[in-house]
Coordinates of C-alpha atoms and ligand atoms in Angstrom, one line a residue:
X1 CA 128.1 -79.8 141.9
X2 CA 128.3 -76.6 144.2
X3 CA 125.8 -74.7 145.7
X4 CA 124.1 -72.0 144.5
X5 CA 126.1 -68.6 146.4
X6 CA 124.2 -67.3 149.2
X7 CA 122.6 -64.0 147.9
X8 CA 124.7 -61.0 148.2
X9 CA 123.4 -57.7 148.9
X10 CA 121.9 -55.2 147.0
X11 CA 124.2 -54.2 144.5
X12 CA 123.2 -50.0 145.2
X13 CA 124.3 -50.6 148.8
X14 CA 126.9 -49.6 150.5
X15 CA 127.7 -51.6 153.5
X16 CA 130.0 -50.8 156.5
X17 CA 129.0 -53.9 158.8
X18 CA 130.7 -56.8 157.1
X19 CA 131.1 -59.4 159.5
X20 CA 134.3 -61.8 159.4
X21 CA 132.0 -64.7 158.0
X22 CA 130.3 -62.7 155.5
X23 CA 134.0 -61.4 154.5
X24 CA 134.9 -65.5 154.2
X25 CA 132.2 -66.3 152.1
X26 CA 133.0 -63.9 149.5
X27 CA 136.2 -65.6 149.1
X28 CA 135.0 -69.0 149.3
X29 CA 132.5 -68.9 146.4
X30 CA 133.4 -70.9 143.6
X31 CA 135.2 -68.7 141.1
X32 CA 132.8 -68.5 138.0
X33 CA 130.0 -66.9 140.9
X34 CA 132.6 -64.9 142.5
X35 CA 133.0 -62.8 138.7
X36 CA 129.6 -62.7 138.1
X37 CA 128.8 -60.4 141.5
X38 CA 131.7 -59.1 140.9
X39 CA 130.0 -58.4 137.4
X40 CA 127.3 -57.1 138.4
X41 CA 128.3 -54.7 141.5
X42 CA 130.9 -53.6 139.0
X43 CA 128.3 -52.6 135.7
X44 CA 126.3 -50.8 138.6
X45 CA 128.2 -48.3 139.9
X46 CA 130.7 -47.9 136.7
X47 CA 131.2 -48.3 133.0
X48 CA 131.4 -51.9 132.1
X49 CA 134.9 -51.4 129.7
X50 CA 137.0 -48.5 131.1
X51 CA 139.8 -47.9 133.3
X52 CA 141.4 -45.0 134.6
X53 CA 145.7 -45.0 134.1
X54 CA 147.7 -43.3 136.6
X55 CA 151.3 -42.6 136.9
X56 CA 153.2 -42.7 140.2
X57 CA 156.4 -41.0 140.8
X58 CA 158.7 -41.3 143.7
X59 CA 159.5 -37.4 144.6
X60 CA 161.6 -38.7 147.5
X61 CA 163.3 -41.7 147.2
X62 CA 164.9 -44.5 149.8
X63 CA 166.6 -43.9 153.4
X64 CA 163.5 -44.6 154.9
X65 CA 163.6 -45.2 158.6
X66 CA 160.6 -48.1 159.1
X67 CA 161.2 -51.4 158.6
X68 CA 158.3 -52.2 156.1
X69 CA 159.4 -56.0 155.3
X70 CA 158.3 -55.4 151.4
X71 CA 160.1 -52.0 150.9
X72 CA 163.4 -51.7 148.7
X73 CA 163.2 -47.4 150.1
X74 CA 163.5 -48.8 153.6
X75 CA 166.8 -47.8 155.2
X76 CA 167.4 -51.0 157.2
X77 CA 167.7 -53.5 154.6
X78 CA 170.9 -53.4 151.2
X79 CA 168.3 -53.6 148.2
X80 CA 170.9 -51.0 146.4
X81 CA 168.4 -48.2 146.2
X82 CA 170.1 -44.8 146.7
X83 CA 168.7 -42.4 149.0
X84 CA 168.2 -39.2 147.5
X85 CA 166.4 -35.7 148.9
X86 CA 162.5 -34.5 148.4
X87 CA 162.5 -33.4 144.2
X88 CA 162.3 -29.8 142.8
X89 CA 159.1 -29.3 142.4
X90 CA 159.1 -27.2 138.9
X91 CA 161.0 -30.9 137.8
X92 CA 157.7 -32.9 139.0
X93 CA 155.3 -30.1 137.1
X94 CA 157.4 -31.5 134.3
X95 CA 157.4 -34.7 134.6
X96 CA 153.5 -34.4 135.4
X97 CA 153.0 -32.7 132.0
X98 CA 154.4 -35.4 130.2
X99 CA 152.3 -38.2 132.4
X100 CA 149.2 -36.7 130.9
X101 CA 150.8 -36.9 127.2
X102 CA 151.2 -40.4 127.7
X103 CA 147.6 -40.7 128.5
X104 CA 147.5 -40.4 132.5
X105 CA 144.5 -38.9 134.2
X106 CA 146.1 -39.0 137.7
X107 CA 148.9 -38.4 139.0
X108 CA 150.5 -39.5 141.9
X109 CA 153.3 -38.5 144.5
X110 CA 155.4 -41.0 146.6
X111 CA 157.5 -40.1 149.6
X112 CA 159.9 -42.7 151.0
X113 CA 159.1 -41.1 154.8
X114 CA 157.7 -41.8 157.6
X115 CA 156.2 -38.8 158.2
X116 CA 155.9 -35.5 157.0
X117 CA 158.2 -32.7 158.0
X118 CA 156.4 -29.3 158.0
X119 CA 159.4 -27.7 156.6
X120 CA 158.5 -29.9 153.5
X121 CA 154.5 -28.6 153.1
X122 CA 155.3 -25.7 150.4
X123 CA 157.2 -27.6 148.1
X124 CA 154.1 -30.3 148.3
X125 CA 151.8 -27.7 148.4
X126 CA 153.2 -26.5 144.8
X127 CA 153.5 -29.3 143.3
X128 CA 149.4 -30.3 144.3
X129 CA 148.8 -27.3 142.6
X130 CA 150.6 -28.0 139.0
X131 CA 149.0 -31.1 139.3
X132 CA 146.1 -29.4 139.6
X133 CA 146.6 -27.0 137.1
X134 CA 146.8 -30.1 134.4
X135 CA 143.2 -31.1 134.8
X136 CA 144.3 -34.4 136.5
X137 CA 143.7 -35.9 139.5
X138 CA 146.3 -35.1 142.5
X139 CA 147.3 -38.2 144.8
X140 CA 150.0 -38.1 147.4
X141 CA 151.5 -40.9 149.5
X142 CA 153.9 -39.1 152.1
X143 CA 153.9 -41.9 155.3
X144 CA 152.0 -40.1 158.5
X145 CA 150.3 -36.6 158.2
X146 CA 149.4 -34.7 161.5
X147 CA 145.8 -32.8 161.6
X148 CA 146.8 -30.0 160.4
X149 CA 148.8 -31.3 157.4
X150 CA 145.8 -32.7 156.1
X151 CA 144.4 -29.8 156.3
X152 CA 146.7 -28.0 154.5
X153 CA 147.3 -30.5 151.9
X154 CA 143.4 -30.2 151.3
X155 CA 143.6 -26.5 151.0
X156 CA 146.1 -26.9 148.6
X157 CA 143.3 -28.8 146.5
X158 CA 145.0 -32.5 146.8
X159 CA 142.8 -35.1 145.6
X160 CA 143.5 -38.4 147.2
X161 CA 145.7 -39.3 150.1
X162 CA 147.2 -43.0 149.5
X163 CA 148.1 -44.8 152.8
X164 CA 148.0 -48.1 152.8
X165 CA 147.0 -50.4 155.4
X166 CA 149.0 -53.7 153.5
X167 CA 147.4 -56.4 155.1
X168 CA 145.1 -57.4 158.4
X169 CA 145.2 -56.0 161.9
X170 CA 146.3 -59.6 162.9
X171 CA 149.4 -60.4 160.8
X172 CA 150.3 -56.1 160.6
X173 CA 153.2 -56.9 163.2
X174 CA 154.7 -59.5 160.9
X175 CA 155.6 -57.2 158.5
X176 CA 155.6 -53.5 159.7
X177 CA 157.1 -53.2 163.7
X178 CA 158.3 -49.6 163.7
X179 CA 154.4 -48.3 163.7
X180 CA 151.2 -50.1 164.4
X181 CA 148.2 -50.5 162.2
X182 CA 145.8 -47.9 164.5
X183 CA 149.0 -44.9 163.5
X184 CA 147.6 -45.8 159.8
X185 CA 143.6 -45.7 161.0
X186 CA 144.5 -42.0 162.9
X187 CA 145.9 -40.8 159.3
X188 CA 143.6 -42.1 157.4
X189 CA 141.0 -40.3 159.8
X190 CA 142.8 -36.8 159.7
X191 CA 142.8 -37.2 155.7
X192 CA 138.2 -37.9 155.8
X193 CA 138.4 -35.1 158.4
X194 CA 140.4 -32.9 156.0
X195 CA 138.1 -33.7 152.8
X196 CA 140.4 -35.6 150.7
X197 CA 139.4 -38.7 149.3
X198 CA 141.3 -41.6 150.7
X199 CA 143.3 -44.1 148.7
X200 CA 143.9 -47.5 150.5
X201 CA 144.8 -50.9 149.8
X202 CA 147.3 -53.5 150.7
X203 CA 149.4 -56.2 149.4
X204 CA 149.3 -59.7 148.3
X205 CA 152.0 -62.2 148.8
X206 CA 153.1 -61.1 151.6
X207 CA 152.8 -64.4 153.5
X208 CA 149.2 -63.4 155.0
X209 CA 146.6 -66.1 154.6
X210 CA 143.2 -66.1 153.0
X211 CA 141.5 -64.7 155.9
X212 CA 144.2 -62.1 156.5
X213 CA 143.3 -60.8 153.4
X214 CA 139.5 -61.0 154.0
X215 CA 140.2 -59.4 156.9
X216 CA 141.9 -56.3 155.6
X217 CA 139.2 -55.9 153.2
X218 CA 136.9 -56.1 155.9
X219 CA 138.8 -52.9 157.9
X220 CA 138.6 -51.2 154.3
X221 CA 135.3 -51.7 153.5
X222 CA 133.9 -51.0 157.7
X223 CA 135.5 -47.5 157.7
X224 CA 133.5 -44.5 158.1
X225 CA 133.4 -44.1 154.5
X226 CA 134.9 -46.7 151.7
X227 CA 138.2 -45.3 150.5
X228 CA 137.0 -43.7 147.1
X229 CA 140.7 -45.7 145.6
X230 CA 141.8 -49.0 146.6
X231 CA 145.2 -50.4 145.5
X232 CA 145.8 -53.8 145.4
X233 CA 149.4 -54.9 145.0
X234 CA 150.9 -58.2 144.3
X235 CA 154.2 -57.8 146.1
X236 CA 157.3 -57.2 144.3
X237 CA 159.9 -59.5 146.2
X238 CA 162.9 -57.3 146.4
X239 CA 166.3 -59.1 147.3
X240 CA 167.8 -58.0 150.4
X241 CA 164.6 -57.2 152.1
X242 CA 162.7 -60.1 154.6
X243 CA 160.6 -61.0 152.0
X244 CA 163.0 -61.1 149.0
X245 CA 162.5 -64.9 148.3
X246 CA 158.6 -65.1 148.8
X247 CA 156.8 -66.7 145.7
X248 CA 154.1 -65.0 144.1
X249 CA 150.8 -66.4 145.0
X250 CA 148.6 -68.2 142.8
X251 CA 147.1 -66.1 140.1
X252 CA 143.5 -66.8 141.1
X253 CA 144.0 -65.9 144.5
X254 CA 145.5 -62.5 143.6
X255 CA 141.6 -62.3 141.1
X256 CA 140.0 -63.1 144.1
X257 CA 141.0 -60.3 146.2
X258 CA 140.1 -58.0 143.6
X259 CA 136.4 -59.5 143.3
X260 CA 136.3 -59.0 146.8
X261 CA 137.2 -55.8 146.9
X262 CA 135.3 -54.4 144.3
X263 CA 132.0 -56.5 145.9
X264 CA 132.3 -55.2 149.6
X265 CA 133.8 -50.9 148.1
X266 CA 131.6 -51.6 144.8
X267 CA 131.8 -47.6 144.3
X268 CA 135.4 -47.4 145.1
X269 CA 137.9 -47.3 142.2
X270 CA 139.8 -51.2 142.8
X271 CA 143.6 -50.3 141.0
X272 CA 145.9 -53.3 140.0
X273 CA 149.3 -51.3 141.9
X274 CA 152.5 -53.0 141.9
X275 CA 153.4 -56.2 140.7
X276 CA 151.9 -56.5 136.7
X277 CA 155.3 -56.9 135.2
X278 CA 155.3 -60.3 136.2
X279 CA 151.2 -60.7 135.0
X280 CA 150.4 -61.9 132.0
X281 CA 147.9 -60.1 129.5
X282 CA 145.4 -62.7 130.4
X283 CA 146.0 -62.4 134.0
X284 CA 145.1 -58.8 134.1
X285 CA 141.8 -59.4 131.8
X286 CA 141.0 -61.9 134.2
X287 CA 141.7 -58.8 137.0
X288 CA 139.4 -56.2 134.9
X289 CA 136.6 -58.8 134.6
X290 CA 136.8 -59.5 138.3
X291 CA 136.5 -55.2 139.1
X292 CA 139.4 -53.9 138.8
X293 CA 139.6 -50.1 136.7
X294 CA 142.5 -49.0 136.9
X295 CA 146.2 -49.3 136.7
X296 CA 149.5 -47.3 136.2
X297 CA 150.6 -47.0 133.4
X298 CA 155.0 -45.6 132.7
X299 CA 158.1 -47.7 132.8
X300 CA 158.8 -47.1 136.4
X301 CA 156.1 -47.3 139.7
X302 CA 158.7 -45.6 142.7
X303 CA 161.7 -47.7 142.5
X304 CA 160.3 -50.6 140.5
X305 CA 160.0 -51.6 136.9
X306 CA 156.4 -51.8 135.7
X307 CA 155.4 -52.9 132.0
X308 CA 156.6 -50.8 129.1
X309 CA 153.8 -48.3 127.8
X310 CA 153.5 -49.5 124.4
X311 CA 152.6 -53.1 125.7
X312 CA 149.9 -51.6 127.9
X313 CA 148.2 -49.7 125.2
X314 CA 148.2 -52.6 123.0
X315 CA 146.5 -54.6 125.9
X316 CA 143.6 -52.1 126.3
X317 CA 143.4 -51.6 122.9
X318 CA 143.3 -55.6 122.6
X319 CA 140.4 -55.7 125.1
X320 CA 138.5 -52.9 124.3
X321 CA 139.1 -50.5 126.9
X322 CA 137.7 -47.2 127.2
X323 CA 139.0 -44.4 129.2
X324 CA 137.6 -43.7 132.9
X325 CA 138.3 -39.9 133.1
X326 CA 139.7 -38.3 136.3
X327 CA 136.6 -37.5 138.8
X328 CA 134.1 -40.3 137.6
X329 CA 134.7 -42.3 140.9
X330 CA 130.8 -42.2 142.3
X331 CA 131.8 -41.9 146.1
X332 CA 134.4 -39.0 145.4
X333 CA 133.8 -36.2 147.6
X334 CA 133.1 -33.5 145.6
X335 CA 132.7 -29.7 146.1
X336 CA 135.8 -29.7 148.4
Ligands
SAM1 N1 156.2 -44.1 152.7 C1 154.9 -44.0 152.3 C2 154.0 -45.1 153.0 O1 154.5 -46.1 153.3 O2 152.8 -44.9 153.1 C3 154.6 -44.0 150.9 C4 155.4 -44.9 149.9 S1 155.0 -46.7 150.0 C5 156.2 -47.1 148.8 C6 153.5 -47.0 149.2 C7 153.0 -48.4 149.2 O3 153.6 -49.1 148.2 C8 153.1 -49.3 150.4 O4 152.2 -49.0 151.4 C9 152.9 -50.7 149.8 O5 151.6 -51.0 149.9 C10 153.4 -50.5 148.4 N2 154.6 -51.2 148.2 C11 155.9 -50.8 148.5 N3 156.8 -51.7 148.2 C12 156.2 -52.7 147.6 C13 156.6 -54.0 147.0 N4 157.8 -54.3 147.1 N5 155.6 -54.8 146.5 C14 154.3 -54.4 146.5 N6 153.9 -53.3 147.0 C15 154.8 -52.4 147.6
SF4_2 FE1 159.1 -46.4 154.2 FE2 156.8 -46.4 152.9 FE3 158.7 -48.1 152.3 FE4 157.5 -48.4 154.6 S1 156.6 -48.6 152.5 S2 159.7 -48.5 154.3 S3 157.1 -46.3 155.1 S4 158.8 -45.9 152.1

């Protein structure tokens, strides 16, 4: 027999002084208890049964110059991606148009850089606003922003600014050496400076151990203010990069993280990113019981496959699930 769980906090608040243990312990409760807070922070701050679906498009693809040990976009390693240049942006209004056809409510735009070039800022500034224009919600993930990029992506009426942090301070060097894991923190501050709601997460399977992922959850979750998105891949293992031949983690530990994340950011919106091709249906219920509302939905997410549409909708349909419309995150900023 196990212990009853410690009690966790009040499920209205929203904490910013998780301490390493506290982090541990989350992930160390027997699994059935670890649902139920899950559970419960989850019913509190959203709808029970609905998810939001997102589509991600890579507007800029491979020839990256960092040496992200995941990435099949970055330049240093033969994955057999081909480098092209930043897209038209009347071809990504497009493509938008028909995201929100197929049922998306957010749309989001991925640049394989390391940084943004201001040359680049009124292409992305137009295609913010046909985003925009659409009703849906306006992400971008474009590598480090200066100041006043963010400002000007902000003006431009973008959304959400994805940059992930991927795993913990502590094993960041592992897997990223051509930036260090403050050069994400100063982004991610210029972007809460700037107004836009921040989109951050990591990845799974990356090598890390359980406390490297309690860890990262712990920088998430002790930021100024909870990103209002957080991502959480499994990683794709893409041959020809460092971590081509990992093996995929047990399922239950990639369910954990998600509980986790949606008990410490309960009013943040917990996405299932990369990595559900390989899940099976009862995988991903067992992910949506444990927090997470959303996912993205199209054949491809960047330069990966990602299930086909028509097996999605049958698995939401399957379970029930309703739509979480664009702007129904609780901790959005709003009024920007
Ligand atoms: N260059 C920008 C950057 O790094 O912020 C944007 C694009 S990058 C592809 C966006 C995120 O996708 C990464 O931070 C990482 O978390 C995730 N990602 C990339 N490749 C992945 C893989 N093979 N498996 C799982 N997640 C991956
Ligand atoms: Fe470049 Fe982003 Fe891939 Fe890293 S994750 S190599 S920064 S595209």
């Amino acid at each position: 027999m196990t212990q009853n769980p410690r009690p966790l906090p009040n499920p209205k608040a929203l904490r910013h002084n998780w301490s390493k243990d506290e982090a541990q312990a989350i992930f160390a409760l027997p699994f059935n208890d670890l649902i139920y807070q899950a559970q419960k922070y989850h019913r509190h701050w959203f709808p029970a049964n609905a998810i939001q679906k997102c589509t991600l498009l890579s507007i800029k693809t491979g020839g990256c110059p960092e040496d992200c040990a995941y990435c099949a976009q970055s330049a240093k390693y033969q994955t057999g991606v081909k480098a092209s240049k930043l897209m038209n942006p009347k071809i990504v209004a497009q493509d938008a148009k028909a995201a929100k056809a197929a049922g998306a409510t957010r749309y989001c735009m991925g640049a394989a850089w390391r940084d943004v070039k201001d040359r680049d800022m009124d292409d992305l500034c137009e295609m913010i606003q046909a985003v925009k224009k659409l009703g849906m919600e306006s992400c971008m993930t474009l590598g480090m922003l200066t100041r006043s990029q963010a400002a000007r992506l902000s003006e431009a009426g973008l959304d959400y600014y994805n940059h992930n942090i991927d795993t913990s301070p502590d094993f960041y060097d592992k897997i990223i050496t051509t930036r260090k894991f403050e050069d994400r923190l100063e982004t991610l501050e210029y972007v809460r400076e700037a107004r836009i709601n921040v989109c951050c997460g990591g990845i799974v399977g990356l090598g890390e151990s359980e406390e490297d992922r309690a860890e990262m959850l712990r920088v998430l979750a002790n930021l100024p203010s909870h990103p209002q998105s957080v991502p959480i891949n499994m990683l794709i293992a893409i041959k020809g990069t460092p971590l081509g031949e990992n093996v995929a983690p047990d399922a239950f530990d990639f369910v954990r993280v998600i509980a986790a994340a949606r008990i410490m950011m309960p009013a943040s919106v917990v996405r299932i990113a990369a990595g559900r091709e390989h899940m099976s249906d009862a995988y991903q219920a067992l992910c949506f019981l444990a927090g997470a509302n959303s996912i993205f939905i199209g054949d491809r997410l960047l330069t990966a496959r990602n299930p086909e549409v028509s097996k999605d909708r049958a698995l939401i349909e399957r379970l029930g699930l309703g739509e979480l419309e664009a702007h129904h995150c609780p901790s959005e900023i709003r009024n920007r």
